[in-house]
JSON list of C-alpha atoms in Angstrom, two decimals:
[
{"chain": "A", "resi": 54, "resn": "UNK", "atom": "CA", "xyz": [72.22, -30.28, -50.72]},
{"chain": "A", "resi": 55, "resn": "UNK", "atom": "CA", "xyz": [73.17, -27.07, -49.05]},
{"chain": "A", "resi": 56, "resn": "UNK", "atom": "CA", "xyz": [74.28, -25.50, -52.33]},
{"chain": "A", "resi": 57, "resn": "UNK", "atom": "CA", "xyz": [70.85, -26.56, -53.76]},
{"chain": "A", "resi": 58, "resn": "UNK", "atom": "CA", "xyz": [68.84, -24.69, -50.95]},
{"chain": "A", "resi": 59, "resn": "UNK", "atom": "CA", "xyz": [71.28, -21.71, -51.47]},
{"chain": "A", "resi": 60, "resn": "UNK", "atom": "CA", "xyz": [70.17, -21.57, -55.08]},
{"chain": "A", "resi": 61, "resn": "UNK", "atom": "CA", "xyz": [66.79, -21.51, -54.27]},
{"chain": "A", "resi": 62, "resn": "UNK", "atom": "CA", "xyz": [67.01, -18.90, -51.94]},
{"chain": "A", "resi": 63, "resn": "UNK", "atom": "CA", "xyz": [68.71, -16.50, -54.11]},
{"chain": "A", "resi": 64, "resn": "UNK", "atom": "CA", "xyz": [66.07, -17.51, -56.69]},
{"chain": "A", "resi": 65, "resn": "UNK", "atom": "CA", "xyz": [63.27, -16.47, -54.19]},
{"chain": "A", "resi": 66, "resn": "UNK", "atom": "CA", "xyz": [64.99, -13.24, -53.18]},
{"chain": "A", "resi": 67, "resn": "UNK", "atom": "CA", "xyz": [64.87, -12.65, -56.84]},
{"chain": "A", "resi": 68, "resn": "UNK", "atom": "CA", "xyz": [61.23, -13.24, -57.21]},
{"chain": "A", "resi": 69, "resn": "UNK", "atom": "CA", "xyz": [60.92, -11.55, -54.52]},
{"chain": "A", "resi": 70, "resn": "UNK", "atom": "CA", "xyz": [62.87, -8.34, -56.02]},
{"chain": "A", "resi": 71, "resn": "UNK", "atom": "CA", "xyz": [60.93, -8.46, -59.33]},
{"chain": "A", "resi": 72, "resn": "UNK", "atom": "CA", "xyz": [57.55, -8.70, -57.47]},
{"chain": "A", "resi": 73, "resn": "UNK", "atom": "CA", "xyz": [58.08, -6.06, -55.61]},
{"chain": "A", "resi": 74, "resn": "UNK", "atom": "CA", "xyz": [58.86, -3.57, -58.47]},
{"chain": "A", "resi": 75, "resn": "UNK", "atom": "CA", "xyz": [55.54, -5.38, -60.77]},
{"chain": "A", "resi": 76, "resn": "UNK", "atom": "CA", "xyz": [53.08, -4.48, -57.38]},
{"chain": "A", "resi": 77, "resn": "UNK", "atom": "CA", "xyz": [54.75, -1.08, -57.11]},
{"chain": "A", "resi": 78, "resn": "UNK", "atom": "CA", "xyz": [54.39, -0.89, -60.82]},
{"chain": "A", "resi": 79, "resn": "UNK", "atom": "CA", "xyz": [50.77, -1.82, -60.82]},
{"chain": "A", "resi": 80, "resn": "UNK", "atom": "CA", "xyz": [50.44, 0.22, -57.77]},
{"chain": "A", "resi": 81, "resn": "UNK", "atom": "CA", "xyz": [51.32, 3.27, -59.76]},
{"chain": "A", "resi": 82, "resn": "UNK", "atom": "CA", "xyz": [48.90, 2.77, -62.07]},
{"chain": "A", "resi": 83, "resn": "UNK", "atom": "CA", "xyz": [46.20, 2.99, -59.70]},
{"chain": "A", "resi": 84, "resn": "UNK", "atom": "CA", "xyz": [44.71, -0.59, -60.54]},
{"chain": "A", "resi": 85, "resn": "UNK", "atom": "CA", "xyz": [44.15, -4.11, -58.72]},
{"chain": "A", "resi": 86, "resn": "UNK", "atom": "CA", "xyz": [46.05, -6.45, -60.69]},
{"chain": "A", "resi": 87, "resn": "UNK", "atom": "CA", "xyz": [47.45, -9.98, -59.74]},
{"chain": "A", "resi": 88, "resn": "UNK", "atom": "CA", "xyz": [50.05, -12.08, -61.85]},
{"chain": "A", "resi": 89, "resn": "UNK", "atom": "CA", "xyz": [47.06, -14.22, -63.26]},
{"chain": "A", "resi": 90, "resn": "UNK", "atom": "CA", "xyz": [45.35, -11.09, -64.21]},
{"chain": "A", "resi": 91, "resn": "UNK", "atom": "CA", "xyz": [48.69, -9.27, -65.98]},
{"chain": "A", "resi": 92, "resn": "UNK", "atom": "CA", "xyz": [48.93, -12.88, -68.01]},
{"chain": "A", "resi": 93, "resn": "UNK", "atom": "CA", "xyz": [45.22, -12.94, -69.22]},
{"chain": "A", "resi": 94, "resn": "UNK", "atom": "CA", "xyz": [46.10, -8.98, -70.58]},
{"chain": "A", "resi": 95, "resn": "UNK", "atom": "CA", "xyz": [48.82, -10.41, -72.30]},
{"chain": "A", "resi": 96, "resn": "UNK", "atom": "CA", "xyz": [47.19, -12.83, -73.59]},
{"chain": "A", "resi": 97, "resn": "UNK", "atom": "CA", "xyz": [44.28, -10.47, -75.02]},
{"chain": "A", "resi": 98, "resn": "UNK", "atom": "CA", "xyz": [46.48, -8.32, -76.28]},
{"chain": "A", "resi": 99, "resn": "UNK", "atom": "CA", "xyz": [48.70, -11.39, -78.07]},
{"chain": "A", "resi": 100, "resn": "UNK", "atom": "CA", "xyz": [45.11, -12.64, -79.78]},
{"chain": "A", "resi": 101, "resn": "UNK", "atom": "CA", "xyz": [43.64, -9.15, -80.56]},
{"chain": "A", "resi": 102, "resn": "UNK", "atom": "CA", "xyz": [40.38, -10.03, -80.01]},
{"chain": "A", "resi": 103, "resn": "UNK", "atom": "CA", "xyz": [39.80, -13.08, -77.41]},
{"chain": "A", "resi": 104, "resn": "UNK", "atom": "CA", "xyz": [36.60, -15.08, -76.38]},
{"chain": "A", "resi": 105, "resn": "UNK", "atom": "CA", "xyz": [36.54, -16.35, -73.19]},
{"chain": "A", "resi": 106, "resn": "UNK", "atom": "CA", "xyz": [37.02, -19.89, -74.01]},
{"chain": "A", "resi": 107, "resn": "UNK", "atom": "CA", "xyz": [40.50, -18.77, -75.93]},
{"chain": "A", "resi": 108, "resn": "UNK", "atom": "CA", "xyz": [41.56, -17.56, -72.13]},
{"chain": "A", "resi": 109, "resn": "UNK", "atom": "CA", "xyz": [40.51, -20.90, -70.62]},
{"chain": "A", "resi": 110, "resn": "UNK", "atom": "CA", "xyz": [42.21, -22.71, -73.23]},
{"chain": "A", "resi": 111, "resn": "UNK", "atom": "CA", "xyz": [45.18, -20.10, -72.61]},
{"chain": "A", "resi": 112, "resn": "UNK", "atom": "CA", "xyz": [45.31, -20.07, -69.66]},
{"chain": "A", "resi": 113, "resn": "UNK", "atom": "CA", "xyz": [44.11, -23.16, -68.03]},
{"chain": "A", "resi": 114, "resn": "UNK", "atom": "CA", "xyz": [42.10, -21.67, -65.96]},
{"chain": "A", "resi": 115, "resn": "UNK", "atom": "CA", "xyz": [38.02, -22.85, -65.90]},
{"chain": "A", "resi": 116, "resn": "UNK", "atom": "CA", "xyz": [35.14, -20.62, -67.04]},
{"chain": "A", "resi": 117, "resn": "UNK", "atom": "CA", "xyz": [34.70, -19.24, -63.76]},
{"chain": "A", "resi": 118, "resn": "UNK", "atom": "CA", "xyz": [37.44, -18.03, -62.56]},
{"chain": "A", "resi": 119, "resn": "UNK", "atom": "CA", "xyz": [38.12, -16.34, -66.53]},
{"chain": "A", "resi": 120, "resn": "UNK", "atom": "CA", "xyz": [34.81, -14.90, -65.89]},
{"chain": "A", "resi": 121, "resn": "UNK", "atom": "CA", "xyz": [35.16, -13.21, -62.46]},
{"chain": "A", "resi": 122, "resn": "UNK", "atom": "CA", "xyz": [39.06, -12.24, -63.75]},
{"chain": "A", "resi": 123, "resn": "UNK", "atom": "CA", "xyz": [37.17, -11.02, -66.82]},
{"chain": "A", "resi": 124, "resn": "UNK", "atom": "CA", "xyz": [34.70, -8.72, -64.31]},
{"chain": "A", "resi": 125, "resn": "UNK", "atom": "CA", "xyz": [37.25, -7.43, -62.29]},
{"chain": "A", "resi": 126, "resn": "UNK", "atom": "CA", "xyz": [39.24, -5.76, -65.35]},
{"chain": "A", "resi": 127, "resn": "UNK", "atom": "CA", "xyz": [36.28, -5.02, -67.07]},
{"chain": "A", "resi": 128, "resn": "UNK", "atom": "CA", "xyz": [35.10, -2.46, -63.45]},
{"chain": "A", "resi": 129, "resn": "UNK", "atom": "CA", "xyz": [38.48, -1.10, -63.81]},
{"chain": "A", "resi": 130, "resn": "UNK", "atom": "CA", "xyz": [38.27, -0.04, -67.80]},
{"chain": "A", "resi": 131, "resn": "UNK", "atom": "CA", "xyz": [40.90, -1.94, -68.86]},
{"chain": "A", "resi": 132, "resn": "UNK", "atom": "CA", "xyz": [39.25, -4.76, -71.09]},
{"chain": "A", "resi": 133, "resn": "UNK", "atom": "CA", "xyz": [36.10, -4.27, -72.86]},
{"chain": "A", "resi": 134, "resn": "UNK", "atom": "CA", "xyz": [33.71, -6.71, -73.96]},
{"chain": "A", "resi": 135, "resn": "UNK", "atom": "CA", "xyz": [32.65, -6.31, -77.80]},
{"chain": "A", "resi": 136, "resn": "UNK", "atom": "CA", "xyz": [29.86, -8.33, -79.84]},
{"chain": "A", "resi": 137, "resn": "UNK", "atom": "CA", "xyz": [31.20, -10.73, -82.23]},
{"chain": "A", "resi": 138, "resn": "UNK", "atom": "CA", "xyz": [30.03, -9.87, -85.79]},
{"chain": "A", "resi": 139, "resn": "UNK", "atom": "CA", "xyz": [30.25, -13.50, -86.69]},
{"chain": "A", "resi": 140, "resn": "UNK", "atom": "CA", "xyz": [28.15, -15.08, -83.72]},
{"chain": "A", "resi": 141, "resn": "UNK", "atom": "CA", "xyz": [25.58, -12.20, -82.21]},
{"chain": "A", "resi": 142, "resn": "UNK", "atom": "CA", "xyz": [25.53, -14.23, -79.52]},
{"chain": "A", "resi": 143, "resn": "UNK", "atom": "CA", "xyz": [29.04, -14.19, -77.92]},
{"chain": "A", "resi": 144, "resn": "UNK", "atom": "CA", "xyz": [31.59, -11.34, -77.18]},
{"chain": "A", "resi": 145, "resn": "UNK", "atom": "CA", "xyz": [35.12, -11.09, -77.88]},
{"chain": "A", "resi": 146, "resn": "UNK", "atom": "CA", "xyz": [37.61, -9.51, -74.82]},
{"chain": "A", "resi": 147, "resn": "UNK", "atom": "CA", "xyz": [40.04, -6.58, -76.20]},
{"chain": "A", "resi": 148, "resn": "UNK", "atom": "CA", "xyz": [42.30, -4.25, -73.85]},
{"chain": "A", "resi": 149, "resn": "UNK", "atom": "CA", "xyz": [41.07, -0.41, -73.52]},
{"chain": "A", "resi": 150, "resn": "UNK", "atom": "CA", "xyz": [43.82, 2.38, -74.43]},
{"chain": "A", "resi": 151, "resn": "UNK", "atom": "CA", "xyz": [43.74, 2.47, -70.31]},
{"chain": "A", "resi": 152, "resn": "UNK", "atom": "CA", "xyz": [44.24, -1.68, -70.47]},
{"chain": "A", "resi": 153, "resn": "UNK", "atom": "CA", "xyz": [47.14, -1.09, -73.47]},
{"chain": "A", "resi": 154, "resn": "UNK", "atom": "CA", "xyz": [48.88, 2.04, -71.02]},
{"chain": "A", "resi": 155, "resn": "UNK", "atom": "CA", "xyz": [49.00, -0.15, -68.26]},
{"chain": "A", "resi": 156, "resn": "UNK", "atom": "CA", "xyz": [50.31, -3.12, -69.76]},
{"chain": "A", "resi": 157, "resn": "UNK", "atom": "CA", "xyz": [53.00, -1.07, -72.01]},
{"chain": "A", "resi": 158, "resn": "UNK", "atom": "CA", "xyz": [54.15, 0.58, -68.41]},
{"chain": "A", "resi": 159, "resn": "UNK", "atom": "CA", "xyz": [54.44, -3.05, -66.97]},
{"chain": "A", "resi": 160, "resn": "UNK", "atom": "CA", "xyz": [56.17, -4.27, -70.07]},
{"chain": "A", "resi": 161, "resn": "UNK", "atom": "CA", "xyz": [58.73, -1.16, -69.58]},
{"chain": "A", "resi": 162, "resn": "UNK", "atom": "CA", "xyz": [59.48, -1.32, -65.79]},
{"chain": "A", "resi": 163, "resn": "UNK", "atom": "CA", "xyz": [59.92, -5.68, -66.84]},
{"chain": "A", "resi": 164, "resn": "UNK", "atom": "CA", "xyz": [62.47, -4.34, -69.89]},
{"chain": "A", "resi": 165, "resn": "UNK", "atom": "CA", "xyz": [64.14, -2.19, -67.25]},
{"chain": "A", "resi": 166, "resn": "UNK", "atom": "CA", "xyz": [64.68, -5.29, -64.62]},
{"chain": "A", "resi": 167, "resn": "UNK", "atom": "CA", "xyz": [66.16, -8.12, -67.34]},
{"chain": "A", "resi": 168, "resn": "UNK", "atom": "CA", "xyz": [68.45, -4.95, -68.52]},
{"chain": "A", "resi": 169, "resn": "UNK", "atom": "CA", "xyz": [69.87, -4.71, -65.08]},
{"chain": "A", "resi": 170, "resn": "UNK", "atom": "CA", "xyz": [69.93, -8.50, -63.74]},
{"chain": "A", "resi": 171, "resn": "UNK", "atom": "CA", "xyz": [71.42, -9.40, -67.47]},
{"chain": "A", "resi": 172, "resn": "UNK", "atom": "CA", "xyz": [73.53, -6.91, -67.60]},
{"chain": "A", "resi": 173, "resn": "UNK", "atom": "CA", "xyz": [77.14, -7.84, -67.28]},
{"chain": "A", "resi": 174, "resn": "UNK", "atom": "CA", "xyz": [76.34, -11.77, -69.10]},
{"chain": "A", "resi": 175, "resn": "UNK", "atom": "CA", "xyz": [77.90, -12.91, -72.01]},
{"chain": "A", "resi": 176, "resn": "UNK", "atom": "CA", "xyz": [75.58, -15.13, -74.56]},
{"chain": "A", "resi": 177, "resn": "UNK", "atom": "CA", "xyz": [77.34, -17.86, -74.09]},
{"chain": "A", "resi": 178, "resn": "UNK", "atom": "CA", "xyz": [76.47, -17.39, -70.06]},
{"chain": "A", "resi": 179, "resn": "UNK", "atom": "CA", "xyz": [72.64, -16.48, -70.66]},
{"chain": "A", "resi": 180, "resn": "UNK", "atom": "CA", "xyz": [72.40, -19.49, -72.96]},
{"chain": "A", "resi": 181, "resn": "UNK", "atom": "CA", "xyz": [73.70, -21.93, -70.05]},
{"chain": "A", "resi": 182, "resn": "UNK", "atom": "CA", "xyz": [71.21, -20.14, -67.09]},
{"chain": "A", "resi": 183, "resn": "UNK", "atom": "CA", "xyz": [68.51, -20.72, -69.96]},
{"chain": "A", "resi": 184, "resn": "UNK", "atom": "CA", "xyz": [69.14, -24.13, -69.97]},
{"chain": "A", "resi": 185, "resn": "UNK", "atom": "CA", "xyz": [69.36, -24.80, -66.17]},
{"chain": "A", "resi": 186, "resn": "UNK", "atom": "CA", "xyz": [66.38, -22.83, -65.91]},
{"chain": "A", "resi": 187, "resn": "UNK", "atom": "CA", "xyz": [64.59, -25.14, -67.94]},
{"chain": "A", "resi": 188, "resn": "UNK", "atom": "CA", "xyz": [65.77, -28.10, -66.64]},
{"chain": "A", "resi": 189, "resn": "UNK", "atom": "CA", "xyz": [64.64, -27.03, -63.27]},
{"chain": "A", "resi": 190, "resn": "UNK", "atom": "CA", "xyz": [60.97, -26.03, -64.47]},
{"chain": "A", "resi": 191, "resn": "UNK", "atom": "CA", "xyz": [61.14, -29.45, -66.38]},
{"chain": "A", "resi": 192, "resn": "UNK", "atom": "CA", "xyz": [62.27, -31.12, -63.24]},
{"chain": "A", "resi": 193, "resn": "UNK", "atom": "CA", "xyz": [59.04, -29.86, -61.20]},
{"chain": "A", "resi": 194, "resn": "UNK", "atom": "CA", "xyz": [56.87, -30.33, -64.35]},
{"chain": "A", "resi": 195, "resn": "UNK", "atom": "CA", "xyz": [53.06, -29.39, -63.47]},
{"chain": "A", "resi": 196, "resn": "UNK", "atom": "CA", "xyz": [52.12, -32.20, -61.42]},
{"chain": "A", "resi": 197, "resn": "UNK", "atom": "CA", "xyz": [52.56, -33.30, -57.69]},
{"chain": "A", "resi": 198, "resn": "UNK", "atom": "CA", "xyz": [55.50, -32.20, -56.16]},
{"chain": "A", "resi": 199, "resn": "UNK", "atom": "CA", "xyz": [55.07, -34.43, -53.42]},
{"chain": "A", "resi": 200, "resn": "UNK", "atom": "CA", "xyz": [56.93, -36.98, -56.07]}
]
């Protein structure tokens, strides 16, 4: 059991490590961004064009929250909202060059971490920690962990 609460320290320092550098990141960009808010631009970017309901789907998140995540990027000019040719009613999400800058800088400084944590593995090596990785997300699955 030791061991196993060694592990997971070391895999919280390096959450920690690779937060820190995201916030500074994000930081340096002069914008308010959490996690959740990085994954919906991702996700925008990844569809193109994205109605809301393609985040909550997404993202499984509910309307609200998409909408108030959707507000806070849209005040800092990073997604826009455009009308949707096909329904006049509804608008479609897209990232602003601003939104596409930040999110290539993020993408870079996240390049520049896996290069460095990576570096010295051999396939065979990143193929194992891939598969104990997933085991242990499959392990805590998305439900209770009270279990």
């Amino acid at each position: 059991m030791n061991s196993f609460r060694s592990i997971n320290h070391t895999m919280h320092s390096i959450r920690l490590k690779t937060r820190h550098k995201m916030i500074a990141e994000v930081e340096r960009n002069q914008v308010e961004m959490t996690y959740i808010d990085h994954k919906m631009m991702l996700d925008i970017d990844k569809f193109g064009l994205a109605s809301q309901q393609m985040l909550v789907e997404s993202m499984n998140r509910d309307k609200g929250q998409i909408a108030r995540m959707t507000n806070r990027l849209q005040k800092q000019e990073l997604i826009e909202k455009k009308s949707n040719p096909e329904d006049k009613r509804s608008v479609q999400l897209c990232l602003t060059e601003k939104g596409h800058q930040v999110l290539q800088n993020l993408e870079s400084v996240e390049s520049q971490m896996l290069e460095r944590m990576f570096a010295d593995f051999s396939d065979d090596e990143a193929a194992v920690l891939k598969k104990l990785v997933e085991k242990i997300d499959r392990n805590l699955g998305s439900g209770d962990l009270s279990r």
